[in-house]
């Protein structure tokens, strides 16, 4: 197993990319992801390697492609790397499996007949077309047939021993035209996890990583920049967000113990913070946000501000320090809401409250025709599935709110003024104004979940 750094921009975040069988760094040398250093792992003939050099990062996003999904699960099983998001692309945790991976007969045939000629046929099926094959061959790996055969033998042995299934993955991307690992097998393999997001894409086993990866990963530097630039206009335009915060506060505050010590993440300009500070049930607030945009609050309630990425800051707070961990309209900006929720619950005392409002899968549906590949939010059921068994759900629900605007220009202005364009989706304003649906509506799908920790975290 070889670990190599492809980009070094001295970021505090990194992407750890586990490539598929037969790869080296050559096909990926031009890959760049804003806000992240990029590391690649390949050649699984020898599974021993050290990941100590990655300890310097505050956050690591794990991407597994093809057999790299299973190999990542094996390689990282006993590490303590600060991995948040885990995304599987055209791969499963069952490398050789008649139902959930590559069928045993096909794997055995590939191994038995492996040669330069059969490898070219494999690459043709992997790339999906003659033109894509030509592009791939221009930067193809430079490994010998002997090394590829040895790697397949190792993968077979690992598959026979079984692949770790924990920690859980966040998203599985499945290509409809995958001729290597059957699409149906991938769907069946991942369908058992009700909290995992399954994204179906067109194309072959080897996707266009340059366009795919930015859609799967949150550029947090961009998030910080966009919300900072919209700080002056946010409160005036965020009518729906204010309504959501008020409703959410009315549901969660009665569940708090008297004098509760509250950790609020993603405070933004402080809409929810003000409501919490006005409640006699709240004893103190630690307000955390990646952007320094919270407005002053006149209150006798002690408020401690922390400017940090709450998704990684959560690992630094002491167990039992807070009675409640809350947020309104922020957790959707995390790489792995599931992992954050697990860590937050682990740090709560018994009886502690975990509560958040966010958005569901019907949010901004009007943008689907303009941005068919945009990142979608989980459904309410998927959000609920992210809670560990140690949490009892006290309240969970959603609404559909359709806001009407005078024109597409007003909608575009609203999106800009509230920072919700922080995903980096590349949409031309001219096309937006020309092709936006004629009803001039924008649909919000607020979701809220309030839970209490009733057992020790498992």
XYZ file of C-alpha atoms in Angstrom:
458
model
C 0.000 0.000 0.000
C 1.495 3.282 -1.140
C 0.556 6.676 0.318
C 1.513 9.715 -1.751
C 0.697 13.416 -1.521
C -0.598 14.909 -4.767
C -1.190 18.507 -3.644
C 0.245 20.475 -0.750
C -1.338 23.869 -0.202
C -0.672 23.815 3.543
C -4.377 23.391 4.276
C -5.661 22.220 7.644
C -7.978 19.809 5.810
C -7.133 16.927 3.526
C -8.777 14.427 1.206
C -7.545 10.856 1.541
C -8.363 9.108 -1.725
C -8.172 5.310 -1.900
C -7.927 4.388 -5.578
C -9.118 1.196 -7.220
C -7.256 -1.912 -8.295
C -4.354 -1.480 -10.697
C -3.901 2.222 -10.076
C -0.996 4.492 -9.258
C -0.887 8.291 -8.984
C -0.648 9.072 -12.719
C -4.400 9.197 -13.582
C -5.028 11.605 -10.710
C -2.087 13.997 -10.812
C -4.137 16.935 -12.135
C -6.939 16.513 -9.580
C -7.432 19.580 -7.370
C -10.026 20.251 -4.647
C -10.324 23.781 -3.250
C -9.571 24.067 0.458
C -8.002 20.612 0.800
C -4.643 18.939 0.382
C -4.948 15.712 -1.596
C -3.396 12.345 -0.728
C -3.775 9.135 -2.697
C -3.443 5.502 -1.617
C -2.912 2.713 -4.165
C -1.384 -0.748 -4.699
C -2.891 -2.977 -2.019
C -0.441 -5.840 -2.461
C 1.063 -5.056 0.949
C -1.447 -3.612 3.402
C 1.128 -2.273 5.853
C 1.703 1.461 5.750
C 1.822 4.385 8.172
C -0.639 7.258 8.127
C 1.180 9.202 10.865
C 2.079 11.988 8.442
C -1.637 12.872 8.246
C -1.922 13.594 11.969
C -1.233 17.278 11.316
C -4.647 17.787 9.699
C -7.687 18.932 11.670
C -10.071 17.201 9.285
C -9.784 14.434 6.708
C -12.410 13.476 4.149
C -12.157 9.850 3.041
C -12.982 8.967 -0.559
C -12.944 5.328 -1.616
C -13.304 4.357 -5.261
C -13.951 0.826 -6.508
C -11.916 -1.681 -4.460
C -10.495 1.317 -2.604
C -13.716 1.409 -0.557
C -13.027 -1.947 1.084
C -9.279 -1.343 1.331
C -9.871 1.985 3.103
C -12.058 0.249 5.682
C -9.286 -2.273 6.347
C -6.384 0.187 6.349
C -7.995 2.731 8.672
C -9.645 0.296 11.092
C -7.229 0.934 13.956
C -6.184 4.501 13.196
C -7.223 7.665 15.026
C -7.154 10.010 12.062
C -9.671 12.909 12.269
C -11.863 11.521 9.490
C -15.254 13.193 9.173
C -16.916 12.352 5.879
C -16.692 8.919 4.217
C -17.812 8.582 0.595
C -17.861 5.363 -1.410
C -17.762 5.748 -5.187
C -18.653 2.720 -7.324
C -17.544 0.288 -4.659
C -18.786 -1.735 -1.684
C -17.448 -3.374 1.471
C -17.784 -6.748 -0.278
C -15.041 -6.906 -2.943
C -15.716 -10.475 -4.090
C -19.369 -11.372 -3.567
C -22.043 -12.808 -5.840
C -24.710 -10.483 -4.447
C -22.910 -7.387 -3.105
C -19.759 -7.005 -5.193
C -17.971 -8.528 -8.172
C -19.220 -12.098 -8.688
C -16.738 -14.788 -7.665
C -16.561 -16.349 -11.138
C -15.733 -13.037 -12.815
C -13.079 -12.220 -10.230
C -11.511 -15.685 -10.594
C -11.550 -15.392 -14.384
C -9.883 -11.977 -14.273
C -7.142 -13.310 -12.028
C -6.574 -16.489 -14.040
C -6.380 -14.818 -17.466
C -4.746 -11.528 -16.547
C -2.525 -10.242 -19.345
C -1.821 -7.068 -21.273
C -4.684 -7.903 -23.618
C -7.269 -8.664 -20.942
C -6.206 -5.569 -18.997
C -6.992 -3.398 -22.018
C -10.446 -4.997 -22.243
C -10.959 -4.328 -18.527
C -9.954 -0.691 -18.985
C -12.397 -0.361 -21.896
C -15.225 -1.574 -19.674
C -14.024 0.611 -16.806
C -13.970 3.801 -18.902
C -17.182 3.084 -20.813
C -16.204 4.325 -24.277
C -13.360 4.388 -26.759
C -12.838 8.120 -26.310
C -12.684 7.862 -22.513
C -10.301 4.920 -22.856
C -7.979 7.020 -25.012
C -8.010 9.793 -22.406
C -7.278 7.293 -19.642
C -4.426 5.639 -21.531
C -2.688 9.010 -21.912
C -2.122 9.051 -18.135
C -2.485 5.347 -17.372
C -0.707 3.654 -14.457
C 2.744 2.226 -15.173
C 2.517 -1.030 -13.231
C 3.463 -4.520 -14.318
C 1.027 -7.386 -14.879
C 2.809 -9.257 -12.081
C 2.109 -6.469 -9.579
C -1.548 -6.316 -10.630
C -1.913 -10.069 -10.186
C -0.344 -9.933 -6.721
C -2.671 -7.100 -5.766
C -5.737 -9.104 -6.849
C -4.565 -12.041 -4.748
C -4.294 -9.803 -1.689
C -7.759 -8.358 -2.314
C -9.198 -11.874 -2.535
C -7.581 -12.857 0.765
C -8.856 -9.703 2.484
C -12.349 -10.279 1.126
C -12.382 -13.812 2.502
C -11.479 -12.525 5.974
C -14.246 -9.921 5.920
C -14.223 -6.111 5.754
C -14.906 -3.837 8.762
C -18.312 -2.154 8.502
C -17.675 0.550 11.117
C -17.361 3.508 11.206
C -20.405 3.964 9.004
C -20.146 5.663 5.623
C -21.982 8.882 4.767
C -22.689 8.534 1.070
C -22.495 5.970 -1.709
C -22.209 7.188 -5.293
C -23.367 4.593 -7.808
C -22.940 4.879 -11.585
C -25.781 3.597 -13.725
C -23.360 2.386 -16.401
C -20.898 0.553 -14.133
C -19.669 -2.549 -15.987
C -17.144 -3.543 -13.314
C -19.084 -3.737 -10.037
C -22.740 -4.300 -10.993
C -24.967 -1.335 -10.212
C -27.613 -3.594 -8.658
C -25.026 -5.161 -6.360
C -23.909 -1.746 -5.132
C -27.486 -0.662 -4.479
C -28.184 -3.824 -2.510
C -24.951 -3.506 -0.517
C -25.677 0.033 0.668
C -29.452 -0.122 0.984
C -29.228 -1.638 4.483
C -28.137 1.710 6.004
C -31.178 3.987 6.247
C -29.114 7.059 7.147
C -26.678 6.726 4.244
C -27.315 8.925 1.196
C -27.250 7.041 -2.107
C -26.504 9.217 -5.120
C -26.996 7.777 -8.589
C -24.998 9.261 -11.456
C -24.725 8.569 -15.153
C -21.513 7.158 -16.524
C -19.046 4.278 -16.226
C -17.088 2.753 -13.355
C -14.389 5.420 -13.718
C -16.184 8.754 -13.173
C -15.011 12.251 -13.951
C -13.481 12.952 -10.553
C -12.741 16.588 -11.441
C -16.461 17.370 -11.628
C -17.702 14.780 -9.114
C -15.569 15.365 -6.025
C -16.371 19.080 -5.523
C -20.070 18.115 -5.366
C -19.396 15.628 -2.576
C -17.226 17.751 -0.287
C -17.965 21.020 1.507
C -15.506 23.787 0.688
C -15.480 25.300 4.166
C -13.262 28.193 3.164
C -15.957 29.155 0.668
C -18.684 28.701 3.278
C -16.862 31.042 5.642
C -16.277 33.607 2.896
C -19.864 33.585 1.604
C -21.467 33.921 5.037
C -19.001 36.624 6.018
C -19.859 38.607 2.886
C -23.610 38.221 3.546
C -23.453 39.132 7.251
C -24.850 42.631 6.776
C -27.821 41.474 4.694
C -28.563 38.108 6.282
C -31.074 39.054 8.987
C -33.084 41.304 6.667
C -33.499 38.556 4.056
C -33.539 35.375 6.165
C -37.262 35.443 6.985
C -37.661 31.679 6.671
C -34.552 31.027 8.751
C -35.885 33.312 11.493
C -39.251 31.540 11.447
C -37.492 28.184 11.692
C -35.320 29.369 14.592
C -38.349 30.639 16.508
C -40.286 27.420 16.005
C -37.264 25.312 16.862
C -36.566 27.319 20.026
C -40.182 26.914 21.112
C -39.837 23.148 20.795
C -36.411 22.578 22.337
C -36.176 25.157 25.147
C -38.914 23.463 27.265
C -36.836 20.267 27.152
C -33.789 21.953 28.704
C -32.956 21.540 32.385
C -32.982 24.680 34.557
C -29.699 26.539 34.187
C -28.657 24.448 31.188
C -25.160 24.913 29.841
C -25.705 25.134 26.073
C -23.228 24.525 23.259
C -24.688 26.179 20.151
C -22.881 25.398 16.907
C -23.205 27.378 13.704
C -24.579 30.478 15.432
C -24.290 32.732 12.370
C -25.555 36.211 13.176
C -27.082 34.915 16.437
C -30.783 34.454 15.598
C -31.178 31.342 17.768
C -28.645 32.632 20.302
C -30.874 35.594 21.144
C -33.852 33.320 21.755
C -31.807 31.029 23.993
C -30.320 33.944 25.941
C -33.812 35.282 26.649
C -34.910 32.026 28.286
C -34.552 31.637 32.082
C -33.866 27.932 31.511
C -30.523 28.694 29.841
C -27.667 29.260 32.252
C -24.857 29.871 29.768
C -24.113 29.631 26.060
C -20.967 28.697 24.188
C -21.508 30.084 20.683
C -19.384 28.487 17.950
C -19.155 29.451 14.282
C -16.607 29.247 11.503
C -17.333 32.882 10.564
C -17.051 35.823 12.944
C -20.428 37.385 12.139
C -22.519 37.138 15.322
C -24.112 40.465 16.242
C -23.938 41.846 19.806
C -26.607 40.569 22.203
C -27.747 42.491 25.283
C -28.296 39.803 27.893
C -27.310 38.794 31.396
C -26.759 35.222 30.202
C -23.017 34.503 29.911
C -22.039 33.931 26.271
C -18.615 32.603 25.311
C -17.770 32.963 21.636
C -15.499 30.569 19.767
C -14.503 31.167 16.147
C -13.881 27.662 14.864
C -15.179 24.911 12.645
C -17.687 23.283 14.989
C -17.469 19.992 13.104
C -13.909 19.531 14.327
C -14.194 21.617 17.509
C -16.692 19.122 18.960
C -13.880 16.628 19.561
C -12.165 19.116 21.877
C -14.974 19.641 24.397
C -15.013 17.647 27.603
C -17.491 14.875 28.308
C -20.428 16.137 30.360
C -19.375 19.774 30.052
C -22.635 20.817 28.357
C -26.236 19.873 29.072
C -27.413 20.569 25.530
C -25.877 20.780 22.062
C -28.089 22.766 19.690
C -28.141 24.414 16.294
C -30.481 26.063 13.809
C -29.848 25.868 10.053
C -26.154 24.961 10.233
C -25.489 21.214 10.341
C -26.132 20.879 6.585
C -22.812 22.683 6.018
C -20.846 19.880 7.696
C -19.034 17.206 5.734
C -20.437 14.500 7.986
C -23.475 15.457 10.061
C -23.720 11.805 11.096
C -20.244 11.723 12.594
C -20.776 15.079 14.320
C -24.029 13.901 15.903
C -22.346 10.738 17.178
C -19.519 12.753 18.733
C -21.921 15.306 20.231
C -24.090 12.630 21.832
C -21.004 10.894 23.199
C -20.059 14.105 25.020
C -23.482 14.718 26.544
C -24.362 13.497 30.043
C -27.311 11.154 30.498
C -30.434 13.250 30.042
C -28.588 15.734 27.838
C -30.317 17.230 24.807
C -29.152 16.997 21.191
C -31.315 19.158 18.931
C -30.967 20.769 15.531
C -32.970 22.231 12.701
C -31.796 21.855 9.136
C -33.274 21.154 5.683
C -34.651 18.080 3.954
C -34.580 16.539 0.518
C -37.357 18.770 -0.851
C -35.390 21.974 -0.241
C -34.884 24.277 -3.247
C -36.463 21.809 -5.679
C -36.795 24.628 -8.210
C -33.018 24.455 -8.714
C -33.072 20.823 -9.865
C -33.519 21.715 -13.537
C -30.819 24.382 -13.361
C -28.357 22.348 -11.274
C -29.213 18.671 -11.819
C -25.976 17.590 -10.126
C -26.310 19.870 -7.096
C -25.823 18.475 -3.617
C -29.122 17.388 -2.042
C -29.901 17.250 1.661
C -30.970 14.035 3.435
C -34.645 13.277 4.002
C -36.219 13.539 7.456
C -35.948 9.756 7.848
C -32.272 9.870 6.927
C -31.657 12.682 9.428
C -33.401 10.624 12.116
C -31.298 7.617 11.165
C -28.133 9.535 12.027
C -29.026 9.529 15.727
C -27.288 6.737 17.655
C -29.362 4.164 19.611
C -28.529 5.989 22.842
C -30.889 8.849 21.871
C -34.633 8.985 22.387
C -36.372 11.227 19.845
C -38.629 13.707 21.629
C -39.754 15.605 18.552
C -39.101 15.328 14.831
C -40.876 16.920 11.915
C -40.699 18.930 8.741
C -42.563 21.591 6.795
C -42.832 22.656 3.181
C -42.699 26.432 2.794
C -43.119 27.957 -0.648
C -41.940 31.560 -0.807
C -43.094 33.646 -3.746
C -40.867 36.398 -5.145
C -41.556 39.122 -7.674
C -38.923 37.874 -10.110
C -36.018 35.437 -10.546
C -33.724 38.385 -9.842
C -35.236 38.707 -6.362
C -34.683 34.986 -5.795
C -31.069 35.249 -6.889
C -30.591 38.255 -4.620
C -32.133 36.355 -1.686
C -29.816 33.396 -2.223
C -26.774 35.678 -2.308
C -27.850 37.783 0.677
C -28.385 34.745 2.924
C -25.177 32.914 2.006
C -26.956 29.788 0.818
C -24.920 29.840 -2.383
C -21.920 28.639 -0.377
C -21.868 25.226 -2.046
C -19.788 26.497 -4.942
C -22.332 25.388 -7.561
C -21.295 27.058 -10.778
C -24.459 28.604 -12.181
C -24.453 31.552 -14.545
C -26.653 34.413 -13.271
C -27.792 35.021 -16.854
C -28.934 31.417 -17.216
C -30.574 31.579 -13.783
C -32.645 34.615 -14.785
C -33.526 33.145 -18.182
C -34.438 29.575 -17.164
C -35.796 29.838 -13.603
C -39.332 28.315 -13.319
C -42.012 30.878 -14.165
C -43.832 30.603 -10.814
C -41.030 32.599 -9.152
C -41.222 30.478 -5.995
C -38.482 29.039 -3.827
C -39.318 26.003 -1.708
C -37.869 25.501 1.761
C -38.074 22.157 3.527
C -37.149 22.819 7.175
C -36.519 19.761 9.342
C -36.108 19.596 13.103
C -35.081 16.850 15.503
C -34.919 17.015 19.297
C -33.537 14.074 21.229
C -32.485 13.119 24.742
C -29.583 10.859 25.639
C -31.017 7.929 27.606
C -28.111 5.455 27.490
C -24.363 5.624 27.452
C -23.046 6.022 23.913
C -22.301 2.756 22.183
